[in-house]
Amino acid sequence: LSQGALKTLASKLDDLSTCNELIGKHGAALQRSLSEFEDLRGCVDGADKLKTVNERAALFRITSNAMINACRDFLDVAQSHNRRWQKTLQHEQEQRHYLETTIEQLAKQHNSLETAWREKPTSNSFPSREVDESDENDEFFDAMEDAPSFITVNAETKHRCRFCSMMSGGVPSDWTHNENVGPFTHFLPLLSDTQTRRSRIPDKPNYSLNLWSIMKNCIGKDLSKIPMPVNFNEPLSMLQRLTEDVEYSELLDRAARCDSSLEQMCLVAAFSVSSYSTTIHRTSKPFNPLLGETYELDRLQEYGYRSICEQVSHHPPAAAHHVASQRGWTLWQHITIDSKFRGKYISVMPLGKIHLQFHSSGNHYVWSKVTSTVHNIIVGKLWIDQSGDIDIVNSTTKDTCHLKFSPYSYFSRDVPRKVTGMVEDIEGTAHYILSGTWDEKMESAKIVDSSQRSGGSEGKQKTVYQTLQPKLLWKKYPLPDNAENMHYFSSLALTLNEPEEGVAPTDSRMRPDQRLMEAGLWDEANTQKQRLEECQRLERKRRECIEIRSCCEKVEVYQPMWFEKRTDETTRESSYVYRGGYWEAKERQDWSMCPEIF
């Protein structure tokens, strides 16, 4: 319809253009004839000139009439198609409104079903497990659904519930020979004798905002490219959220002291799971960092490490992170965030590798992150889930650990937010079974024996593992008091945006929009956020012009301040790694090379 209308209007415009040219031509000729008639007034051939003027005037009148008729035809066609377009647009608007209403009704029905299922009384909140009574000395466990086909046996405890055995909160037994510590010593956060960190921030204002009214126009789009009001944010940047990965750094401190690489792998696996524990209640998105924005976290006195992050790319958004510990390990990662809105939920896919190396043994571990999903965007209470697989590889010894994050389901009888895994050596022999939840704790059970048994109606072979009593690897810290009014921040998260002297001018603590939001001044924060985003758009256009020129000239394009791109020898992938110099610049207080981004 549009193509036909445009074709008709184009032909009418051609007619108008032709008439315009003829009017100009005949008008000029008429003007010349009139001038000549004035000069020849009183001459004998005046009658011939008059006849010529009349002829040219008649041609001009005919052409003008044709122009008027062509204009009338163009106007009629335009009005006719305009009415048709108005009807078509109105129909599309009605259809869109109908679809939005239908989606909202379906979401409400789905939410009602979920609520009804949650409120349905059950005899046991935990999955029922059967015990094989054919052997009074062993307990056989069912194989996990959609997981490596195995069954585990507790060799020390007789006739105990499998779930209670595998998820028991026993005192951790440290694998290191030279330690003698009491229960949960490793799980208590340490405080510096000379420095006290803040333990609260202003309460979150109770501002209501219809999320669906904004998100319905973003279906299928990359959320990093869509400007959002701060109402959907928490007062931390993505760089600060990335730094939260090291909240349970004591797991790596313990792993650095392990003599066995397999035992060390168990602690590394628990550390990889622990980074998700803070997300259970935090459904708000962090601020997108500006290009060149940095964030440092210096915890040498308290925990023996210090961390530096930098936003190295804006589209796609990518951040580089480097942590060096005096307690025997170094961690670095280059993460690109890919986020999509799918209608009822938002998926956040972190792309990139996390590297961890222990100084004494040289063991180098590599793994990636799982997908995070925020549900109930349209209606109902927002909730977050983690799903997918993590494969941790020790590139030095070739030991591996496969972790499975089971997606949450209202209709599953399994424990919610379950994580299971297995640690294997280079030969593929299983040594440890891992189990727990990503929001609470992780345990490991050492395998002492295995055998093959047929199981299920299809008679498939399943591996039966006999294990020792599970050991607690990691347990989540309790949230601070009043956390529900402070964005559900952990004790570490509460300190991340605390002002500190001597940090770089590009540090996330310096962001005015983030600082205003933390103080509860959301209107002012939105104004500052729009200003920073507009400045960044202008700066990006300037860089694009430079990049175009660089194809012909030697012009330097954007380079991060503290990170540089290298090819990793282990993964053979190109990523940003720390080039050094930040902490030396901080010691000198020389930030002259830093750009002005705030």
XYZ file of C-alpha atoms in Angstrom:
598
model
C 0.000 0.000 0.000
C 2.777 2.408 0.962
C 4.824 1.621 -2.170
C 1.793 2.141 -4.463
C 0.902 5.434 -2.820
C 4.471 6.693 -3.002
C 4.658 5.728 -6.696
C 1.445 7.652 -7.473
C 2.585 10.701 -5.526
C 5.963 10.600 -7.277
C 4.301 10.665 -10.718
C 2.158 13.625 -9.661
C 5.270 15.409 -8.416
C 6.868 14.836 -11.839
C 3.811 16.476 -13.468
C 4.133 19.428 -11.113
C 7.806 19.748 -11.931
C 7.096 19.737 -15.688
C 4.366 22.376 -15.296
C 6.718 24.479 -13.203
C 9.356 24.410 -15.949
C 6.780 25.335 -18.628
C 5.446 28.223 -16.543
C 8.953 29.538 -16.128
C 9.681 29.199 -19.848
C 6.429 30.752 -21.077
C 6.508 33.416 -18.395
C 9.976 34.525 -19.499
C 8.851 34.598 -23.145
C 5.781 36.662 -22.238
C 7.960 39.091 -20.321
C 10.254 39.505 -23.319
C 7.273 40.103 -25.623
C 5.868 42.766 -23.349
C 9.230 44.528 -23.244
C 9.502 44.445 -27.026
C 5.919 45.707 -27.340
C 6.763 48.712 -25.168
C 9.805 49.528 -27.332
C 7.871 49.263 -30.624
C 4.815 51.273 -29.592
C 3.682 53.435 -32.536
C 5.590 51.419 -35.173
C 3.891 49.959 -38.240
C 4.471 46.370 -37.213
C 2.857 46.918 -33.756
C -0.105 44.766 -34.754
C 2.178 41.751 -35.355
C 3.850 42.236 -32.001
C 0.499 42.477 -30.252
C -0.550 39.226 -31.856
C 2.624 37.560 -30.551
C 2.009 38.867 -27.031
C -1.558 37.529 -27.048
C -0.363 34.111 -28.178
C 2.263 33.902 -25.480
C -0.189 35.130 -22.856
C -2.606 32.393 -23.917
C 0.165 29.762 -23.568
C 1.010 31.088 -20.115
C -2.672 30.911 -19.071
C -2.996 27.326 -20.349
C 0.173 26.274 -18.556
C -0.947 27.951 -15.333
C -4.294 26.151 -15.509
C -2.442 22.863 -16.036
C -0.291 23.631 -12.994
C -3.370 24.338 -10.891
C -5.044 21.118 -12.057
C -1.867 19.098 -11.295
C -1.711 20.627 -7.816
C -5.382 19.760 -7.247
C -4.760 16.162 -8.369
C -1.716 15.878 -6.079
C -3.725 17.213 -3.135
C -6.634 14.819 -3.792
C -4.314 11.802 -4.001
C -2.418 12.857 -0.864
C -5.663 13.370 1.101
C -7.063 10.046 -0.089
C -3.958 8.123 0.939
C -3.719 10.094 4.172
C -7.206 8.906 5.181
C -6.238 5.341 4.303
C -3.007 5.631 6.302
C -4.887 7.031 9.278
C -7.225 4.035 9.236
C -4.294 1.634 8.915
C -2.415 3.335 11.765
C -5.501 3.297 13.986
C -5.949 -0.423 13.273
C -2.308 -1.141 14.173
C -2.626 0.862 17.375
C -5.752 -1.052 18.353
C -4.015 -4.361 17.602
C -0.975 -3.341 19.678
C -3.168 -2.296 22.600
C -5.041 -5.609 22.344
C -1.758 -7.572 22.353
C -0.423 -5.618 25.348
C -3.661 -6.257 27.250
C -3.530 -9.946 26.343
C 0.091 -10.270 27.463
C -0.684 -8.552 30.751
C -3.690 -10.823 31.357
C -1.616 -13.915 30.580
C 1.110 -12.726 32.938
C -1.460 -12.193 35.714
C -2.911 -15.653 35.128
C 0.576 -17.154 35.181
C 1.363 -15.293 38.386
C -1.888 -16.562 39.951
C -0.991 -20.133 39.010
C 2.464 -19.732 40.536
C 0.959 -18.298 43.717
C -1.590 -21.097 43.922
C 1.141 -23.690 43.449
C 3.295 -22.099 46.151
C 0.360 -22.100 48.590
C -0.530 -25.731 47.815
C 0.107 -27.791 50.979
C 2.703 -30.529 50.615
C 3.575 -33.285 53.007
C 7.296 -32.606 52.764
C 9.056 -29.545 51.423
C 12.106 -31.610 50.549
C 12.324 -34.207 47.797
C 11.524 -37.715 48.950
C 14.368 -40.219 48.662
C 14.187 -43.965 48.662
C 16.602 -46.167 50.596
C 17.524 -49.569 49.228
C 16.864 -52.020 52.077
C 18.624 -54.905 50.339
C 21.876 -53.973 52.065
C 21.737 -52.793 55.660
C 25.256 -51.337 55.536
C 24.864 -48.958 52.568
C 22.565 -46.139 51.542
C 21.990 -45.613 47.829
C 21.066 -42.230 46.356
C 18.945 -41.557 43.290
C 20.653 -40.193 40.179
C 20.056 -36.491 39.625
C 17.841 -35.491 36.721
C 19.625 -33.976 33.693
C 23.012 -34.430 35.356
C 25.891 -36.892 35.030
C 24.394 -40.289 35.722
C 25.572 -41.168 39.208
C 24.328 -42.191 42.631
C 26.144 -41.373 45.851
C 26.519 -43.449 48.998
C 27.424 -42.160 52.438
C 29.956 -44.628 53.816
C 29.959 -43.243 57.377
C 26.304 -42.671 58.170
C 23.641 -45.400 58.047
C 19.971 -44.946 57.108
C 20.002 -41.149 56.876
C 17.947 -39.042 54.504
C 20.043 -38.286 51.410
C 19.125 -34.624 51.389
C 19.894 -34.196 55.066
C 23.221 -35.949 54.554
C 24.293 -34.004 51.501
C 23.085 -30.612 52.739
C 24.035 -30.901 56.407
C 25.601 -27.828 57.900
C 28.525 -29.501 59.594
C 31.643 -27.780 60.771
C 34.145 -27.429 57.893
C 37.146 -29.686 58.103
C 40.148 -27.820 56.751
C 42.404 -29.790 54.433
C 45.574 -27.942 55.367
C 47.991 -29.696 57.738
C 49.358 -26.649 59.509
C 46.105 -25.075 60.745
C 44.194 -25.408 63.966
C 41.113 -23.211 63.760
C 37.740 -23.246 65.439
C 34.351 -23.631 63.775
C 33.522 -21.007 61.150
C 36.698 -19.015 61.742
C 37.097 -18.553 57.994
C 33.584 -17.244 57.586
C 33.860 -14.251 59.914
C 34.684 -10.940 58.170
C 37.729 -9.222 59.645
C 37.867 -5.539 60.540
C 40.918 -3.323 60.534
C 42.048 -1.973 63.855
C 42.613 1.455 62.334
C 39.678 1.782 59.964
C 35.940 1.328 60.398
C 33.820 0.885 57.294
C 30.279 2.198 57.144
C 27.497 -0.254 57.933
C 24.479 1.537 56.462
C 23.353 3.911 53.716
C 20.190 6.085 53.466
C 16.991 4.075 53.112
C 15.683 3.565 49.608
C 12.794 5.981 48.816
C 9.427 4.409 48.096
C 8.944 5.713 44.550
C 6.395 3.857 42.435
C 7.020 3.447 38.721
C 5.355 1.206 36.144
C 8.193 -0.932 34.829
C 6.078 -2.428 32.033
C 5.194 1.024 30.638
C 8.885 1.517 29.819
C 10.021 -2.048 29.133
C 7.253 -2.913 26.630
C 9.093 -0.890 23.972
C 12.369 -2.722 24.619
C 11.426 -6.315 23.753
C 14.315 -8.063 21.998
C 16.696 -5.115 22.419
C 20.057 -4.786 24.129
C 19.303 -3.050 27.434
C 22.768 -1.484 27.605
C 21.760 0.798 24.703
C 18.445 1.903 26.232
C 18.434 4.916 28.612
C 16.649 4.080 31.851
C 15.684 6.266 34.827
C 17.549 5.595 38.065
C 14.331 4.100 39.489
C 15.471 0.788 37.983
C 19.029 1.064 39.312
C 20.815 0.385 42.531
C 23.430 2.976 43.646
C 26.406 0.922 42.437
C 28.070 0.660 39.048
C 28.713 -2.542 37.129
C 32.392 -2.203 38.056
C 31.481 -2.297 41.736
C 29.207 -5.291 41.179
C 32.095 -7.040 39.441
C 34.311 -6.287 42.445
C 31.783 -8.055 44.689
C 32.983 -11.332 43.133
C 35.823 -11.327 45.682
C 33.568 -10.926 48.730
C 34.495 -14.458 49.833
C 38.211 -14.075 49.131
C 39.035 -16.206 52.192
C 38.060 -19.242 50.075
C 40.977 -18.451 47.784
C 43.232 -17.822 50.788
C 42.421 -21.332 51.996
C 42.843 -22.774 48.508
C 46.309 -21.209 48.231
C 47.372 -23.251 51.266
C 46.069 -26.570 49.898
C 48.604 -29.274 49.081
C 46.191 -31.189 46.817
C 45.085 -29.681 43.513
C 41.783 -31.605 43.713
C 40.982 -30.194 47.153
C 41.997 -26.798 45.826
C 39.564 -27.256 42.913
C 36.701 -27.806 45.394
C 37.397 -24.449 47.055
C 37.732 -22.696 43.695
C 34.364 -24.170 42.679
C 32.790 -22.915 45.921
C 34.291 -19.485 45.226
C 32.772 -19.424 41.712
C 29.346 -20.177 43.214
C 29.685 -17.670 46.070
C 29.751 -14.697 43.667
C 26.016 -15.223 43.008
C 24.918 -15.259 46.653
C 24.403 -11.477 46.780
C 22.025 -11.509 43.788
C 19.132 -13.421 45.360
C 17.201 -10.255 46.364
C 18.902 -7.677 44.153
C 16.721 -7.336 41.053
C 17.743 -3.734 40.243
C 20.376 -3.117 37.593
C 23.710 -1.442 38.354
C 24.707 1.773 36.590
C 26.313 1.286 33.189
C 29.913 2.546 33.577
C 31.146 5.324 31.314
C 34.030 4.555 29.004
C 37.226 5.045 30.992
C 35.451 4.785 34.351
C 37.449 2.911 36.987
C 36.902 1.432 40.423
C 39.489 0.470 43.000
C 39.024 -1.543 46.167
C 42.013 -1.565 48.499
C 41.622 -4.179 51.229
C 45.278 -4.960 51.896
C 44.952 -4.294 55.612
C 41.753 -6.306 56.133
C 41.936 -9.137 53.589
C 45.341 -8.860 51.934
C 44.154 -7.958 48.416
C 43.466 -4.943 46.259
C 41.361 -4.739 43.129
C 41.177 -2.428 40.097
C 38.434 -2.373 37.412
C 38.134 -0.299 34.243
C 35.444 0.056 31.594
C 37.444 -0.714 28.448
C 34.589 -0.631 25.912
C 31.174 1.004 25.787
C 29.445 -0.755 22.872
C 29.520 -3.604 23.559
C 29.923 -2.821 27.277
C 33.042 -4.562 28.575
C 34.991 -4.299 31.808
C 38.425 -5.580 32.810
C 39.183 -6.567 36.394
C 42.421 -7.439 38.198
C 42.878 -8.551 41.815
C 46.272 -9.197 43.413
C 46.462 -10.824 46.844
C 49.369 -10.987 49.258
C 48.010 -14.360 50.378
C 49.150 -16.278 47.319
C 46.772 -15.738 44.389
C 45.908 -13.411 41.492
C 42.546 -13.171 39.730
C 41.702 -11.365 36.488
C 38.720 -11.273 34.154
C 37.467 -9.499 31.032
C 33.658 -9.587 30.951
C 31.284 -8.358 28.236
C 27.621 -8.090 29.202
C 24.926 -9.112 26.722
C 21.414 -8.415 28.000
C 18.079 -8.963 26.284
C 14.493 -8.245 27.293
C 12.261 -11.160 26.276
C 8.855 -9.833 27.340
C 8.243 -11.422 30.736
C 11.873 -11.715 31.789
C 15.317 -10.172 31.239
C 18.333 -12.354 30.461
C 21.847 -11.183 31.316
C 24.625 -13.227 29.696
C 28.180 -12.430 30.890
C 30.640 -13.329 28.131
C 34.322 -13.846 28.832
C 36.684 -15.862 30.995
C 37.734 -15.616 34.642
C 41.360 -16.529 35.379
C 42.801 -17.478 38.768
C 46.440 -18.372 39.425
C 48.042 -19.519 42.682
C 51.581 -18.282 43.200
C 53.177 -21.240 44.988
C 51.835 -24.106 42.860
C 51.352 -22.201 39.607
C 47.904 -23.797 39.194
C 45.937 -21.750 36.672
C 42.125 -22.053 36.714
C 39.777 -20.783 33.996
C 35.964 -20.629 33.995
C 33.052 -18.495 32.804
C 29.790 -17.243 34.319
C 26.214 -18.535 33.995
C 23.121 -16.695 32.746
C 21.159 -14.489 35.172
C 17.413 -14.070 34.572
C 15.056 -11.527 36.168
C 11.443 -12.767 36.090
C 7.983 -11.154 36.446
C 8.767 -7.950 34.552
C 5.091 -7.412 33.665
C 3.310 -8.359 36.876
C 4.141 -9.961 40.199
C 7.171 -9.736 42.453
C 10.511 -9.552 40.667
C 12.806 -12.500 41.333
C 16.155 -13.583 39.964
C 17.492 -16.979 38.966
C 20.851 -18.354 37.855
C 20.987 -21.199 35.347
C 23.507 -22.940 33.142
C 26.777 -24.813 33.478
C 30.239 -23.804 34.650
C 33.259 -25.800 33.565
C 36.324 -25.023 35.667
C 39.607 -26.221 34.177
C 42.987 -26.334 35.889
C 45.154 -25.764 32.827
C 48.247 -26.807 34.801
C 47.120 -30.261 36.019
C 44.123 -30.694 33.641
C 41.792 -31.346 36.593
C 38.195 -30.321 35.851
C 35.028 -29.469 37.715
C 31.583 -29.367 36.092
C 28.951 -27.349 37.976
C 25.268 -27.362 37.045
C 22.997 -24.497 38.132
C 19.485 -25.947 37.934
C 16.835 -23.443 36.751
C 14.157 -22.796 39.331
C 10.740 -24.367 38.701
C 7.573 -24.114 40.773
C 6.647 -27.629 39.688
C 9.919 -29.279 40.681
C 10.263 -31.122 43.981
C 13.979 -30.377 44.046
C 15.544 -27.883 46.418
C 15.384 -24.371 44.863
C 18.533 -22.758 43.426
C 20.354 -26.088 43.498
C 23.959 -26.432 42.360
C 25.602 -29.817 41.834
C 28.998 -30.763 40.523
C 31.827 -33.226 40.295
C 35.613 -32.864 40.464
C 37.629 -35.131 38.166
C 41.330 -35.587 37.488
C 43.096 -35.688 34.107
C 42.073 -39.348 33.655
C 38.381 -38.535 34.143
C 38.249 -40.249 37.528
C 35.748 -38.633 39.926
C 37.166 -37.632 43.333
C 34.637 -35.222 44.888
C 30.913 -34.575 44.605
C 29.762 -30.993 45.220
C 26.266 -29.960 46.245
C 24.466 -26.970 47.656
C 22.638 -23.824 46.583
C 24.024 -20.655 45.050
C 22.287 -18.459 47.631
C 23.276 -20.303 50.827
C 26.179 -22.774 50.938
C 28.264 -25.415 49.156
C 29.534 -28.750 50.429
C 31.898 -31.422 49.140
C 31.901 -35.169 49.713
C 34.998 -37.234 48.950
C 34.402 -40.348 46.850
C 35.885 -43.524 48.346
C 34.416 -46.126 46.002
C 32.271 -46.483 42.879
C 30.383 -49.230 41.073
C 28.006 -49.692 38.146
C 24.354 -50.549 38.705
C 21.358 -50.716 36.414
C 18.643 -48.254 37.245
C 15.303 -47.086 35.947
C 12.771 -48.817 33.703
C 15.112 -48.641 30.696
C 17.840 -50.559 32.489
C 20.531 -47.939 31.894
C 23.798 -48.263 33.773
C 24.315 -45.735 36.544
C 27.396 -45.078 38.576
C 27.045 -45.528 42.331
C 29.516 -43.470 44.375
C 30.331 -44.191 47.990
C 31.290 -40.962 49.795
C 32.532 -39.758 53.148
C 30.638 -37.294 55.307
C 30.153 -33.968 53.431
C 32.327 -30.995 54.415
C 31.112 -27.422 54.406
C 33.130 -25.389 51.902
C 31.278 -22.076 51.983
C 28.354 -20.482 53.799
C 26.787 -17.125 52.973
C 27.211 -14.217 55.386
C 23.933 -13.001 56.933
C 22.640 -9.709 55.521
C 22.998 -6.554 57.653
C 20.089 -5.281 59.708
C 17.587 -3.244 57.681
C 19.022 -4.657 54.421
C 15.549 -4.712 52.832
C 15.532 -0.880 52.930
C 19.123 -0.593 51.685
C 18.741 -2.359 48.324
C 19.506 -5.714 50.031
C 23.203 -4.812 50.047
C 25.651 -7.108 51.787
C 28.133 -5.765 54.329
C 30.739 -5.425 51.576
C 28.329 -3.776 49.127
C 27.453 -1.112 51.722
C 31.092 0.010 51.750
C 31.750 -0.013 47.994
C 30.456 3.509 47.311
C 31.853 4.991 50.514
C 33.887 8.119 49.660
C 37.644 7.616 49.974
C 40.516 10.039 49.629
C 43.139 9.654 46.953
C 41.173 7.568 44.436
C 41.356 8.393 40.718
C 39.017 11.133 39.401
C 37.512 8.452 37.119
C 36.496 6.266 40.095
C 32.829 5.214 40.323
C 32.616 6.863 43.737
C 32.873 10.207 41.910
C 29.751 9.670 39.746
C 27.281 12.460 40.650
C 24.155 10.566 39.504
C 25.072 7.501 41.542
C 25.918 9.594 44.594
C 22.623 11.519 44.386
C 20.645 8.305 44.027
C 22.306 6.825 47.109
C 21.293 9.983 49.011
C 17.659 9.509 47.910
C 17.614 12.504 45.501
C 16.339 10.566 42.499
C 15.057 13.516 40.422
C 18.441 15.223 40.628
C 20.116 11.870 39.917
C 18.068 11.438 36.737
C 19.107 14.918 35.564
C 22.787 14.119 36.110
C 22.417 10.708 34.482
C 20.948 12.262 31.325
C 23.771 14.817 31.239
C 26.478 12.151 31.527
C 24.844 9.958 28.886
C 24.577 12.879 26.455
C 28.229 13.788 27.017
C 29.177 10.180 26.373
C 27.172 10.107 23.120
C 28.960 13.231 21.887
C 32.322 11.776 22.881
C 31.521 8.556 21.050
C 30.665 10.449 17.858
C 33.980 12.288 18.133
C 35.858 8.999 18.506
C 34.030 7.503 15.516
C 35.215 10.431 13.399
C 38.767 9.835 14.616
C 38.499 6.132 13.796
C 37.353 6.978 10.272
C 40.349 9.290 9.866
C 42.662 6.626 11.279
C 41.939 4.447 8.253
C 43.783 7.009 6.117
C 46.078 8.642 8.649
C 48.069 7.615 11.698
C 45.585 8.739 14.339
C 45.523 7.117 17.770
C 42.116 5.612 18.662
C 40.855 5.084 22.238
C 43.092 3.038 24.533
C 42.216 2.073 28.135
C 44.328 3.662 30.844
C 45.333 0.638 32.944
C 44.580 -2.392 30.765
C 45.829 -3.582 27.399
C 44.663 -6.264 24.977
C 46.718 -9.450 24.854
C 46.262 -13.012 23.624
C 46.009 -15.439 26.523
C 48.428 -18.363 26.274
C 45.944 -20.732 27.954
C 42.697 -19.997 26.102
C 44.239 -18.466 22.935
C 41.637 -15.730 23.234
C 42.228 -11.988 23.080
C 41.286 -10.094 26.235
C 42.219 -7.038 28.297
C 44.720 -7.617 31.102
C 46.233 -5.267 33.662
C 49.318 -3.436 32.361
C 50.216 -2.006 35.763
C 50.839 1.509 36.999
C 47.600 2.330 38.817
C 48.775 1.853 42.387
C 52.053 3.661 41.642
C 50.066 6.617 40.246
C 47.882 6.588 43.358
C 50.937 6.632 45.607
C 52.265 9.675 43.710
C 48.762 11.149 43.439
C 49.480 11.785 39.761
C 46.206 11.548 37.862
C 47.146 13.940 35.067
C 46.672 11.220 32.439
C 43.076 10.460 33.477
C 40.275 11.794 31.226
C 37.479 14.002 32.562
C 34.380 11.810 32.287
C 32.170 13.121 35.108
